[in-house]
mmCIF file of C-alpha atoms in Angstrom:
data_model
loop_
_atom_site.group_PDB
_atom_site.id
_atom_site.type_symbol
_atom_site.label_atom_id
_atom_site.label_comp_id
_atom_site.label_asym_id
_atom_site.label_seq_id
_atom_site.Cartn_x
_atom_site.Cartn_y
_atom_site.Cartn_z
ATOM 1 C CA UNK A 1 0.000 0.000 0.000
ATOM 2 C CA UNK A 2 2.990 2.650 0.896
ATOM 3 C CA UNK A 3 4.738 1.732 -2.733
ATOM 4 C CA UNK A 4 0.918 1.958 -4.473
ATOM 5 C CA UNK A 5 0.463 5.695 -2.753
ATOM 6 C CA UNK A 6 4.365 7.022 -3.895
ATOM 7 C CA UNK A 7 3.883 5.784 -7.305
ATOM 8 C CA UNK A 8 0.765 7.405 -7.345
ATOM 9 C CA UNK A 9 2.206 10.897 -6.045
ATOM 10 C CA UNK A 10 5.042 10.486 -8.353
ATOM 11 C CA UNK A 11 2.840 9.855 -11.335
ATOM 12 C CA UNK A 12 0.202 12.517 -10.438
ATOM 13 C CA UNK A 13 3.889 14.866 -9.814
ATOM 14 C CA UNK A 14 5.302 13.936 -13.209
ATOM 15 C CA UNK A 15 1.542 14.653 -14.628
ATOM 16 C CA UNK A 16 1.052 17.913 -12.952
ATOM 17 C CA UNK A 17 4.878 18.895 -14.018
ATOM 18 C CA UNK A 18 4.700 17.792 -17.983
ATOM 19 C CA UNK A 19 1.383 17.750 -19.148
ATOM 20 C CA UNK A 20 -1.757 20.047 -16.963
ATOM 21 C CA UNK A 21 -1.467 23.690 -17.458
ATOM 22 C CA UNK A 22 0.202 24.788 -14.084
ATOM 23 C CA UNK A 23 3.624 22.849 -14.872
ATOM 24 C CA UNK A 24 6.248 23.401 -17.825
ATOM 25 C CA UNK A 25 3.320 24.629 -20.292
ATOM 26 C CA UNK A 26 3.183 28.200 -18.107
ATOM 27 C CA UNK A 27 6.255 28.463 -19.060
ATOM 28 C CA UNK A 28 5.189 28.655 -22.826
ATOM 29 C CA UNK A 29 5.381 32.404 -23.287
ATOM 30 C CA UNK A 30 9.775 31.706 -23.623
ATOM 31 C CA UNK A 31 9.737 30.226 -26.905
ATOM 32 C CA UNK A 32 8.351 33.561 -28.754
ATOM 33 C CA UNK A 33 11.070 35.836 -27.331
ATOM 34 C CA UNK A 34 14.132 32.656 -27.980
ATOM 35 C CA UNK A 35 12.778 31.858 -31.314
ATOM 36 C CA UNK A 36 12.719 35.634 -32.682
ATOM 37 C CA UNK A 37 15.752 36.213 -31.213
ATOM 38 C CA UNK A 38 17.534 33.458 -33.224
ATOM 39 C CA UNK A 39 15.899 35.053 -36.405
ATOM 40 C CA UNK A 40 16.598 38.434 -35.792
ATOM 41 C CA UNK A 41 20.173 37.275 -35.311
ATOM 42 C CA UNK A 42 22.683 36.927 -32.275
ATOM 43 C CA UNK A 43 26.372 37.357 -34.230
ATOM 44 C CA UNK A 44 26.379 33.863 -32.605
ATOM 45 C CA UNK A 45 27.431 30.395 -34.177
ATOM 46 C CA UNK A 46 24.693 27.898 -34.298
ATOM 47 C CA UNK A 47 26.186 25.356 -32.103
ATOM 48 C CA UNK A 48 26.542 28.231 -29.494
ATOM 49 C CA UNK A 49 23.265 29.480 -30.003
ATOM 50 C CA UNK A 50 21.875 25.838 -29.727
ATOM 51 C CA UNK A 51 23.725 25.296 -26.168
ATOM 52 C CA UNK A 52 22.607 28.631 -24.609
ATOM 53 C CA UNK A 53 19.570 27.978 -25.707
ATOM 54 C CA UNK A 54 18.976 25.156 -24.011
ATOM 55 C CA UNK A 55 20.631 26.324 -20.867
ATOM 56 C CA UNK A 56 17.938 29.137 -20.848
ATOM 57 C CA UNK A 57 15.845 26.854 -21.469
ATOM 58 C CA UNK A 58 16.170 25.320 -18.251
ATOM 59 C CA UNK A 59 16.872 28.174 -16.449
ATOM 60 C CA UNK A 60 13.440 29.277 -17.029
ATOM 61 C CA UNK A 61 12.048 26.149 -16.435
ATOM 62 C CA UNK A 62 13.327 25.527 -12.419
ATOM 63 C CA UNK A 63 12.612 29.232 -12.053
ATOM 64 C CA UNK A 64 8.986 28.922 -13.355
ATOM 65 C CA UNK A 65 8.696 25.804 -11.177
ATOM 66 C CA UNK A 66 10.019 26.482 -8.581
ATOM 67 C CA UNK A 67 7.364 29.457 -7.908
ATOM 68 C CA UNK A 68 4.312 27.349 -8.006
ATOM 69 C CA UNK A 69 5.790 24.787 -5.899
ATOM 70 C CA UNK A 70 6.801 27.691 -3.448
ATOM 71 C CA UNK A 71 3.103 29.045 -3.903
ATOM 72 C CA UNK A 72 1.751 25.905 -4.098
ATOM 73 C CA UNK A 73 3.559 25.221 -0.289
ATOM 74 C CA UNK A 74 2.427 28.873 1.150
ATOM 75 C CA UNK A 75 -0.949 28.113 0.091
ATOM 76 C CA UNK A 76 -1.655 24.700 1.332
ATOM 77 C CA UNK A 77 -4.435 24.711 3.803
ATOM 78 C CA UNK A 78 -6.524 27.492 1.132
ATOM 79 C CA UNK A 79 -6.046 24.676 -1.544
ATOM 80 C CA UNK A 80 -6.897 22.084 0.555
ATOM 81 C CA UNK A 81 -10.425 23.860 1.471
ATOM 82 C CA UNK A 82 -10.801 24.568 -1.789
ATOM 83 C CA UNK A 83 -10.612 20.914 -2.815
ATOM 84 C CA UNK A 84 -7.555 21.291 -4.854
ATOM 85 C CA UNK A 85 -4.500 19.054 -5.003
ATOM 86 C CA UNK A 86 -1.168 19.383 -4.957
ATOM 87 C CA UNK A 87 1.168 16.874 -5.264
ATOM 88 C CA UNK A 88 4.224 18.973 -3.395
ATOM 89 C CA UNK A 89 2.150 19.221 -0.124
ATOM 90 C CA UNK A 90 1.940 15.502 0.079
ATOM 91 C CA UNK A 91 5.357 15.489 0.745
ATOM 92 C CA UNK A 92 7.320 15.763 4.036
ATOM 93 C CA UNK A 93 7.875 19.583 4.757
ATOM 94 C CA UNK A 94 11.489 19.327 4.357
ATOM 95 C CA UNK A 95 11.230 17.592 1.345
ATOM 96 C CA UNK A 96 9.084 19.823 -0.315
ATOM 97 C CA UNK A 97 11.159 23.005 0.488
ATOM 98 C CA UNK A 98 14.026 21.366 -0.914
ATOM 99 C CA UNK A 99 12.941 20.630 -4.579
ATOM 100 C CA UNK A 100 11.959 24.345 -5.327
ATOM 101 C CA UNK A 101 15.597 25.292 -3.881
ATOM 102 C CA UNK A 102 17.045 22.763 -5.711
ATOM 103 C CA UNK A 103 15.395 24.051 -8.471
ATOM 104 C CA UNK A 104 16.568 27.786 -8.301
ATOM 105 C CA UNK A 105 20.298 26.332 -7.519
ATOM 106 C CA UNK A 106 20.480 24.543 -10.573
ATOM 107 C CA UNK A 107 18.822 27.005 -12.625
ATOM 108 C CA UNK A 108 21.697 30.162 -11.303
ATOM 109 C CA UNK A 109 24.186 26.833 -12.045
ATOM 110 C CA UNK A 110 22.651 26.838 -15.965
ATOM 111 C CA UNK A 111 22.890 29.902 -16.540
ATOM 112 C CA UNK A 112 26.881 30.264 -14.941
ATOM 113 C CA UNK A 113 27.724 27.316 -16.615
ATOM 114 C CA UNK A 114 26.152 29.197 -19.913
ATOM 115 C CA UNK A 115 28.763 31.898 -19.282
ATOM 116 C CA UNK A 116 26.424 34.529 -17.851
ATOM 117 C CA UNK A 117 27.671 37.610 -16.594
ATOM 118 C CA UNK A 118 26.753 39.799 -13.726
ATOM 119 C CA UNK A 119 24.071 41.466 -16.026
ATOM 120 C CA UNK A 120 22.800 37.406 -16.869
ATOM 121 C CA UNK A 121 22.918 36.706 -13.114
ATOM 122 C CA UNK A 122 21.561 39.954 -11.739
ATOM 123 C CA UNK A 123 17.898 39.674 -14.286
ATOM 124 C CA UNK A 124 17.858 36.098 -12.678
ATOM 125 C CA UNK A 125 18.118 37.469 -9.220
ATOM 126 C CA UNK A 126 15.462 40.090 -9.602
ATOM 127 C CA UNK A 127 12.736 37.094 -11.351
ATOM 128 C CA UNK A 128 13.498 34.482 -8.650
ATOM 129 C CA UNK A 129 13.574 37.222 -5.598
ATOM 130 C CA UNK A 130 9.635 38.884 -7.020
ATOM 131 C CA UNK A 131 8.665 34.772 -7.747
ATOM 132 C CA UNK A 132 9.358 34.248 -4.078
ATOM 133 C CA UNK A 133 8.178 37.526 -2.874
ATOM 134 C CA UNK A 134 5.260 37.266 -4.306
ATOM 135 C CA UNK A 135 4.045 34.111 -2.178
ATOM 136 C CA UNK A 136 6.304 34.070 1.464
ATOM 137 C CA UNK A 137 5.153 36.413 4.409
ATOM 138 C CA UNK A 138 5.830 38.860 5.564
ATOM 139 C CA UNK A 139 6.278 40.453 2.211
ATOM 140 C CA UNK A 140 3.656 38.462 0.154
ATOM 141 C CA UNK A 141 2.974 40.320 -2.975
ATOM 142 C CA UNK A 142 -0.087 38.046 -3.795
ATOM 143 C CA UNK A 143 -2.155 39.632 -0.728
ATOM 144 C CA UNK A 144 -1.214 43.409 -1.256
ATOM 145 C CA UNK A 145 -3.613 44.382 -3.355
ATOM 146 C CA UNK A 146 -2.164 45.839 -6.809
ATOM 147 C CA UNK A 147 1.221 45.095 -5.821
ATOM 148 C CA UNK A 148 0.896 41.311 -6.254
ATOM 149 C CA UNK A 149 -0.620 41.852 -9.932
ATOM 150 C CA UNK A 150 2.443 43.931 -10.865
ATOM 151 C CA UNK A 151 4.965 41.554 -9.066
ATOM 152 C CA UNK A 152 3.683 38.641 -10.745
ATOM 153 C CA UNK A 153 3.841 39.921 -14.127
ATOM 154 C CA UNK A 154 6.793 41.982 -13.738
ATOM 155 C CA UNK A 155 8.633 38.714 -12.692
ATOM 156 C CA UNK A 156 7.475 36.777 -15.837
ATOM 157 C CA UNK A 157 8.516 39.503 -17.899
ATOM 158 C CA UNK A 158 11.540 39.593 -16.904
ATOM 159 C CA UNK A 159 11.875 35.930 -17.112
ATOM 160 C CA UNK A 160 10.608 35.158 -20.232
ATOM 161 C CA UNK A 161 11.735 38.072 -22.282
ATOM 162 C CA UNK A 162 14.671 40.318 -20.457
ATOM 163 C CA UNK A 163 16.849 37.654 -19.743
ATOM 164 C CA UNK A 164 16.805 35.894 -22.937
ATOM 165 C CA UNK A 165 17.699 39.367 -24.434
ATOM 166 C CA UNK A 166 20.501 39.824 -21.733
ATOM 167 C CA UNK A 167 21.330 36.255 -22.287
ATOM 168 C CA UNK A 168 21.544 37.148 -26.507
ATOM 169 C CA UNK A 169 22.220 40.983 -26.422
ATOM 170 C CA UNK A 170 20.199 41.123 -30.110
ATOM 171 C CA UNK A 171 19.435 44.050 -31.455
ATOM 172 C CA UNK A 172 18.031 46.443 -28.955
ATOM 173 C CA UNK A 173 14.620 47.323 -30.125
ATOM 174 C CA UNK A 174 13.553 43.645 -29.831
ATOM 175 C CA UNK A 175 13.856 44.274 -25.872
ATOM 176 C CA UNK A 176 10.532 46.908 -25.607
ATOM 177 C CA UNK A 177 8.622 44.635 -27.969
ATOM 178 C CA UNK A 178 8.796 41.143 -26.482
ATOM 179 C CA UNK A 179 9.107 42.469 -22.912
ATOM 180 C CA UNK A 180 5.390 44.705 -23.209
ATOM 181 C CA UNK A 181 3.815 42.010 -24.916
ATOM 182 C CA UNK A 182 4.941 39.049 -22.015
ATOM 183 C CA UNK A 183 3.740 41.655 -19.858
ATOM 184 C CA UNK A 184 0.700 42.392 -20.790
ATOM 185 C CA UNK A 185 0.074 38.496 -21.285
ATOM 186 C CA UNK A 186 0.733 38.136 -18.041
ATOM 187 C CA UNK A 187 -1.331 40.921 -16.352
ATOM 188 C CA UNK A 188 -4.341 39.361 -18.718
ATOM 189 C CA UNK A 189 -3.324 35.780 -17.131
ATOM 190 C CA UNK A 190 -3.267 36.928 -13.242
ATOM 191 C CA UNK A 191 -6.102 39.275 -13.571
ATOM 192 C CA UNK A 192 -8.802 36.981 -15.446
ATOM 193 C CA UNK A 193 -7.158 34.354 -12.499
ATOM 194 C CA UNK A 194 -7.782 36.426 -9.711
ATOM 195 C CA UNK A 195 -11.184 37.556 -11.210
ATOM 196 C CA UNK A 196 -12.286 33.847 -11.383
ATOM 197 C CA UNK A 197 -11.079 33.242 -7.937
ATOM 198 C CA UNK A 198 -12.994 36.267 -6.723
ATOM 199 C CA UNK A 199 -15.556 34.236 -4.689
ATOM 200 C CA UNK A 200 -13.098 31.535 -2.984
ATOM 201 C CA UNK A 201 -10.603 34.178 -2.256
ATOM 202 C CA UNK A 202 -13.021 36.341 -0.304
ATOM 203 C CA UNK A 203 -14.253 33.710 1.705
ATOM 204 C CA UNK A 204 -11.003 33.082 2.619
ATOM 205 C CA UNK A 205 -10.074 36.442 3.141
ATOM 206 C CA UNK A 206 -6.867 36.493 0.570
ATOM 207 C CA UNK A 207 -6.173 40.363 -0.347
ATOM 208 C CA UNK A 208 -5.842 40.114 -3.338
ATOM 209 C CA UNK A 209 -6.206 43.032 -5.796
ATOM 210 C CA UNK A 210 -9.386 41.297 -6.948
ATOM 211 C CA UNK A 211 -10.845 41.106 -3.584
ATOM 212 C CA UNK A 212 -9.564 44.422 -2.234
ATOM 213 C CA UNK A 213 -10.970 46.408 -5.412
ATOM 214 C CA UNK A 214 -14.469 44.292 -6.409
ATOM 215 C CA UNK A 215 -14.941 42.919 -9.290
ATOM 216 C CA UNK A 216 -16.516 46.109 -11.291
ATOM 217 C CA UNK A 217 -13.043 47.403 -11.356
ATOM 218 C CA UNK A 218 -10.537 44.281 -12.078
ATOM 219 C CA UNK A 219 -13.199 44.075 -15.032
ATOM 220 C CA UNK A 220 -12.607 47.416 -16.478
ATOM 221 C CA UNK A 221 -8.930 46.670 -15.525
ATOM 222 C CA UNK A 222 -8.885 43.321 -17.559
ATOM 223 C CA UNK A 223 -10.467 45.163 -20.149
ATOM 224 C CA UNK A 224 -7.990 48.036 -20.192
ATOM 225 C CA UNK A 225 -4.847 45.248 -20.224
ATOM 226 C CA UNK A 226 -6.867 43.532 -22.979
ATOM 227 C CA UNK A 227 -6.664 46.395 -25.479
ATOM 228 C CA UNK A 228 -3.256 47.011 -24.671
ATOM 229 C CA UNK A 229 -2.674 42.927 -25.385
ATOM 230 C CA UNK A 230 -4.083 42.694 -28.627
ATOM 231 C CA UNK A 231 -2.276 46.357 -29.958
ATOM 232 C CA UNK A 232 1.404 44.696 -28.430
ATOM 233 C CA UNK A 233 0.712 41.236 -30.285
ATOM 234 C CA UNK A 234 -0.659 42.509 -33.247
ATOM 235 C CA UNK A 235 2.509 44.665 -33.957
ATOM 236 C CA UNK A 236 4.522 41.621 -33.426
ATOM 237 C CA UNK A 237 2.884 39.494 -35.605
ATOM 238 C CA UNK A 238 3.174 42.687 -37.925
ATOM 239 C CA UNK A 239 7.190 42.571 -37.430
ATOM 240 C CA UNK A 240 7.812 38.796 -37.568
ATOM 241 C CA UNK A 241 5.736 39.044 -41.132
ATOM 242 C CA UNK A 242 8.196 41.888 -41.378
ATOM 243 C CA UNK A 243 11.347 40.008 -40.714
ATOM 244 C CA UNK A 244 9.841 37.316 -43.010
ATOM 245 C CA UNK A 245 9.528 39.027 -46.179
ATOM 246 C CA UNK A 246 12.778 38.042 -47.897
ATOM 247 C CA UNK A 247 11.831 34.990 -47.579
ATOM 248 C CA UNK A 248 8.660 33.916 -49.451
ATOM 249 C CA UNK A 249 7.631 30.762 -48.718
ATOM 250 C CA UNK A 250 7.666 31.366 -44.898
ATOM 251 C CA UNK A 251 5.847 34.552 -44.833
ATOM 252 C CA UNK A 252 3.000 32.649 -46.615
ATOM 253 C CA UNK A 253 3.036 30.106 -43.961
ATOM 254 C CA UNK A 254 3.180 32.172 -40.995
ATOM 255 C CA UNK A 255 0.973 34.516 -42.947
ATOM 256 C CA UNK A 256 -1.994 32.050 -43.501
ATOM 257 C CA UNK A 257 -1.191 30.357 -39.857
ATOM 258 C CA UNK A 258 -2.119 33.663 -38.077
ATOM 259 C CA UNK A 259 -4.813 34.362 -40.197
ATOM 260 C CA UNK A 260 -6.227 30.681 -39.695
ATOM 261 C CA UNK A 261 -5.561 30.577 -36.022
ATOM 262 C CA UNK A 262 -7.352 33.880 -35.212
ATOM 263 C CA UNK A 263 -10.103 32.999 -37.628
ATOM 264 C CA UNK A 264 -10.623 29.555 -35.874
ATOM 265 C CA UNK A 265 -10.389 31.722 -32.374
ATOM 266 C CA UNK A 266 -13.477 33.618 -33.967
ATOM 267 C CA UNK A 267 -15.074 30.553 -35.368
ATOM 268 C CA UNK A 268 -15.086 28.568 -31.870
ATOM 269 C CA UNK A 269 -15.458 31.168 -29.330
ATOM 270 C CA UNK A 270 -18.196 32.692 -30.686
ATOM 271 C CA UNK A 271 -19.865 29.258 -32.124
ATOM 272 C CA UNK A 272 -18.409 26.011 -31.814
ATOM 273 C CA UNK A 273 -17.860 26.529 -28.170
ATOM 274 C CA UNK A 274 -21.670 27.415 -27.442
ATOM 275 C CA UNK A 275 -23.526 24.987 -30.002
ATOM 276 C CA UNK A 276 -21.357 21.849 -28.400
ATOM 277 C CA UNK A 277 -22.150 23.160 -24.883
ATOM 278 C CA UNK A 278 -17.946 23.756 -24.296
ATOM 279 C CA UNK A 279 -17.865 27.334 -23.413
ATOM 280 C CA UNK A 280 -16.017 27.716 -20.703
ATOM 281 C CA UNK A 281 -15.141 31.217 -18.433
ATOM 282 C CA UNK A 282 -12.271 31.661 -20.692
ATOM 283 C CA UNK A 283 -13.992 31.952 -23.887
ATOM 284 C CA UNK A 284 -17.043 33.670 -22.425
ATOM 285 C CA UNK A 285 -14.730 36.461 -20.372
ATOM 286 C CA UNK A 286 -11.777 36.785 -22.462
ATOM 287 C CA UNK A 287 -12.441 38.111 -26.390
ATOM 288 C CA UNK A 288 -12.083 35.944 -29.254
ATOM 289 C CA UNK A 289 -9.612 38.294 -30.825
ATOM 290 C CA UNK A 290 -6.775 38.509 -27.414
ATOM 291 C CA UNK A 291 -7.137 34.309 -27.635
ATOM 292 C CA UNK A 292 -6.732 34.141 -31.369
ATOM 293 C CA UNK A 293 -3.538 36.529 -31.117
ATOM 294 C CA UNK A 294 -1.908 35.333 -28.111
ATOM 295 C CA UNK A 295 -2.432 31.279 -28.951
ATOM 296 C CA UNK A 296 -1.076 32.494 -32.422
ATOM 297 C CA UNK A 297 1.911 34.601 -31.639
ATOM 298 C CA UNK A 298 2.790 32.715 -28.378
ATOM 299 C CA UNK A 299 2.659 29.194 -29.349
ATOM 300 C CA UNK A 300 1.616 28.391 -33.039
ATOM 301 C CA UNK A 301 4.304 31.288 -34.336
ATOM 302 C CA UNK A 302 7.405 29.917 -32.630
ATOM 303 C CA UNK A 303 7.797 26.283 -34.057
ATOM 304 C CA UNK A 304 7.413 27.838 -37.731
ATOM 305 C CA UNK A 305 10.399 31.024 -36.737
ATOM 306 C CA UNK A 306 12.683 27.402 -35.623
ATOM 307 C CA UNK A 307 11.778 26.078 -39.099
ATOM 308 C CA UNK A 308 13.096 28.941 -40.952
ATOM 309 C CA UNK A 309 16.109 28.150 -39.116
ATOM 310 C CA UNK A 310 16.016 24.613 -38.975
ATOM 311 C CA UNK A 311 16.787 24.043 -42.514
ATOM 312 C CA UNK A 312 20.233 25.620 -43.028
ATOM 313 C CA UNK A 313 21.092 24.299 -38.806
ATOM 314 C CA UNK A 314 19.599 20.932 -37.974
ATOM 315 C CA UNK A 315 20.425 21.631 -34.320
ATOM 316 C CA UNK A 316 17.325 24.053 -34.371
ATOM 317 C CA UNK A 317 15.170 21.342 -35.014
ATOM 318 C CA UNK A 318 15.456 20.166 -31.616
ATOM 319 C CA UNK A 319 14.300 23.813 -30.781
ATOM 320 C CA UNK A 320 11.271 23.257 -33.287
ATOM 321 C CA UNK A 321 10.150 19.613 -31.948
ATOM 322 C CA UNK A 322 10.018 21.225 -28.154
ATOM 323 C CA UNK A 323 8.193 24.129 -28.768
ATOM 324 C CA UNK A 324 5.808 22.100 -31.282
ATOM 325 C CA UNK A 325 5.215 19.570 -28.482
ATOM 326 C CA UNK A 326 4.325 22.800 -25.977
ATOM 327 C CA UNK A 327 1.524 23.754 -28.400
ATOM 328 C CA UNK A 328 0.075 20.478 -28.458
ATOM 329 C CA UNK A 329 0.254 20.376 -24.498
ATOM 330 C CA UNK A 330 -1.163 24.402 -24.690
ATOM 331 C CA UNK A 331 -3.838 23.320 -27.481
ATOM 332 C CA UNK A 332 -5.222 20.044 -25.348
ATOM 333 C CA UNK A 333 -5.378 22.099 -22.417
ATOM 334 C CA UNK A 334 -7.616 24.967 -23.843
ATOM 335 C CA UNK A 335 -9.878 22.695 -24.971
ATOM 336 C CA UNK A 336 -10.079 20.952 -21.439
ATOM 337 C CA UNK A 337 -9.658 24.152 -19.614
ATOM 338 C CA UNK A 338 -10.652 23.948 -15.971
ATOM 339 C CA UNK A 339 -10.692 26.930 -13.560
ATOM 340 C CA UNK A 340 -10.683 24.938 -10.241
ATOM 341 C CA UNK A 341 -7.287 23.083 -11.016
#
């Protein structure tokens, strides 16, 4: 019976981790930023590319991690009222504060080993130090109202799109455009979260900006941060056709993929999802327009930007397969979204 219930934690661990949405998949939002990156150019050889790519890789990966398994740990008895499970908690407390640190250590080791410098080093500091902040007393961003909103996406920002940039040093104006539109993915993300969590969170008395504002105004908030989603991705997409156009048969494919992956946004938010009774508070809150951009420049874009480097560098295609495998984890889990998990 004690084997049965630890390989039943470790599978429901490696489940949680690799495949349902608050594992690697949240971590999605790095292959944009990496993949345009490569395009735009580094002055970099492609074997060197290939290696600190993967190092950032992981770095983001026991970063990202390692902050739900710290909030997953600071919130354990509000998850367990609110019937939700989480695989680190069923661990000995020791043993579950030593994974996420673990974690972080090897992720600082990734990036030294990677050859970052004290620029490298310092953007990981300030990521990990707002990731923790943002869940451990007595600071705990999460119940200080606004604060926590900006601290959470302020931390994934700089995660996913400063220190690949730091890591690369491309060409500067890529910085502003990658780092605005993680951001305001991110304050979309927390806010519709904290909006859906509006009624558990207030009867457990969590402050957060949600709860301490009402819900009238983290609507017209969402709705603010929506606009200013849709203009950011929309002038990416714009660019990456941009950066595209010398080479034909790519900008036709990522040309008709954006135009088929917003118009199938369109197509089931606004009818597929209702007629087969799938609507969900995702595609009923958020407009079909942010979903169709964001699942099209965040996931669909970045496998074809490794193709048009995979050809002429078969290490890319390594880069390709992984972030092809993260839309079909992103893609299974829209379509099975669940709120409460």
């Amino acid at each position: 019976l004690y084997m049965e219930k630890k390989r039943s934690l470790f599978i429901e661990a490696l489940s949680q981790v690799f495949i349902k949405p608050r594992g690697i998949l949240k971590m999605s939002q790095v292959w944009l930023p990496l993949s345009l990156i490569l395009v735009a150019g580094t002055g970099l050889n492609p074997s060197a590319q290939f290696c600190l790519s993967l190092y950032l890789l992981y770095a983001v990966l026991s970063k990202g991690l390692s902050s739900i398994l710290i909030n997953d740990l600071t919130d354990r008895e509000i998850d367990r009222r609110a019937g939700k499970e989480r695989w680190i908690t069923s661990l000995p407390p020791p043993a579950g504060i030593m994974i996420p640190v673990f974690l972080l250590a090897s992720g600082f080791l990734a990036l030294i080993k990677a050859g970052g410098n004290l620029p490298v080093l310092a953007t990981f500091t300030a990521t990990v130090l707002l990731g923790i902040l943002y869940s451990l007393k007595p600071v705990r961003f999460k119940e200080r109202g606004a604060w926590g909103i900006i601290a959470y996406s302020l931390s994934a920002a700089i995660l996913h799109a400063l220190l690949p940039w730091v890591l690369f040093r491309p060409a500067f104006w890529l910085l502003p455009l990658l780092f605005f539109a993680v951001l305001a993915e991110k304050l979309v993300q927390i806010l519709f979260h904290q909006f859906v969590d509006f009624d558990s969170d207030s009867a457990e008395k969590v402050k957060s900006f949600a709860v301490m504002a009402g819900r009238g105004k983290v609507d017209r908030a969402l709705r603010f941060v929506l606009n200013i989603a849709v203009a950011a991705d929309l002038v990416l997409v714009f660019y990456i056709l941009f950066e595209m156009k010398g080479q034909p048969l790519f900008f036709s494919l990522i040309g008709l993929a954006s135009l088929l992956g917003v118009g199938f946004s369109a197509l089931y938010v606004r009818i597929i999802s209702k007629k087969i009774g799938a609507s969900t508070q995702l595609t009923e809150m958020l407009p079909w327009s942010y979903l169709g951009l964001s699942y099209v420049l965040f996931y669909l874009l970045p496998p074809l930007l490794f193709l048009t480097l995979a050809w002429r560098e078969p290490l890319i295609w390594t880069l390709a397969t992984l972030s092809a495998l993260s839309l079909l984890g992103v893609s299974f889990n829209f379509f099975f979204y669940n709120p409460k998990k």
